[in-house]
Amino acid sequence: MKTTVRHLLLFLAALLLCTACVDEDQFADNPKGNFEALWKIMDEHYCFFQEKGVDWDSIHTVYAQQINNQMTDEQLLEVLGNMLATLKDGHVNLFASFDYTRYWGFHENYPSNYSDTLVSRYLGTDYRIASGMKYRILDDQIGYLRCATFENNIGSGNLDDILLYLAPCRGLIIDLRDNGGGMITSAEELAARFTNKSILVGYIRHKTGKDHDDFSPMQEQWLKPGKGLRWQKPVVVLTNRQVYSAANEFVKYMRYCPNVKVVGDRTGGGAGLPFSSELPNGWSIRFSSCPMFDRDRQSTENGMAPDVSVSLTMEDFYRNRDTIIETARKILGGKKK
């Protein structure tokens, strides 16, 4: 049976809500109890120990020595955050009322390959906005769509209006750079406008037991063509290392759509569908639980390489030119670099 991305994720969400919670009564509400609860939640439900090459038992030994019941909440959060950072996963966060832990190394250690100043130059002041996306027609009849997040619901009518307005263009640039994700359903909604038939875009698995290698068989992810107007001309998707989570999935979908090229830098990854649980003290832990793969059954947790690798150059920056946008325009038959 062909399962759409949307239906599969809803099923997995319902399944995990029944299995991902740890009984708070098992652990005392003190630093040692909260440490043990967090370690156990991750041990039984986190999905990327093997991909990350992390020996979680050894991590317990190292960080248990740093926990005592006299430490403050701030000290506890720091130690627990350091323990979670060993996973190098941007989807792993521990939320307290005063702060939350985060790992941003997937993009902090790389060039940004994005400039708000340059993008503002291309957008000008008379661009349109729909479903949180900014769009206009550039002076060489290339459409430009700036999609900075998938946190908004993307309306079908909005997409019809956008594509109708851009219809005279010879090609379309979708600038996804610095899109940290949001709702996978929104990413699917947009991608569905670029295919005329159902296409296999990848696979997903979910945890079936407490051992690190307890997973279901791979289940297919299918992208169905969207209802309404669909784009039939060439598309270039622009990426950098801050393209993460649902945006990373969007790139995966688009790679299998016709007439699409990905240009820029490697994406940031984030291929573990995140879910949450709670510690005895009420802190919330978010973690990757369901690993996702591309059509070749390869994990996209560490990102995907572009079809054309391009970086912003300082020479172009000082000339008010975005090297990556200009490369996309050249590919689409617009202005030459």
mmCIF file of C-alpha atoms in Angstrom, residues 31 33 86 102 106 130 171 260 263 282 285 314 316:
data_model
loop_
_atom_site.group_PDB
_atom_site.id
_atom_site.type_symbol
_atom_site.label_atom_id
_atom_site.label_comp_id
_atom_site.label_asym_id
_atom_site.label_seq_id
_atom_site.Cartn_x
_atom_site.Cartn_y
_atom_site.Cartn_z
ATOM 1 C CA PRO A 31 19.159 15.754 40.460
ATOM 2 C CA GLY A 33 16.657 10.887 39.844
ATOM 3 C CA THR A 86 27.502 14.194 22.847
ATOM 4 C CA ARG A 102 20.581 22.976 22.211
ATOM 5 C CA PHE A 106 25.552 21.072 12.496
ATOM 6 C CA ALA A 130 1.544 34.418 1.092
ATOM 7 C CA GLY A 171 11.965 28.902 -14.256
ATOM 8 C CA VAL A 260 14.716 20.088 -10.170
ATOM 9 C CA VAL A 263 22.260 24.351 -5.624
ATOM 10 C CA GLY A 282 8.587 18.673 34.828
ATOM 11 C CA ILE A 285 12.983 16.392 26.672
ATOM 12 C CA MET A 314 33.362 38.013 -0.905
ATOM 13 C CA ASP A 316 30.214 39.033 -5.214
#
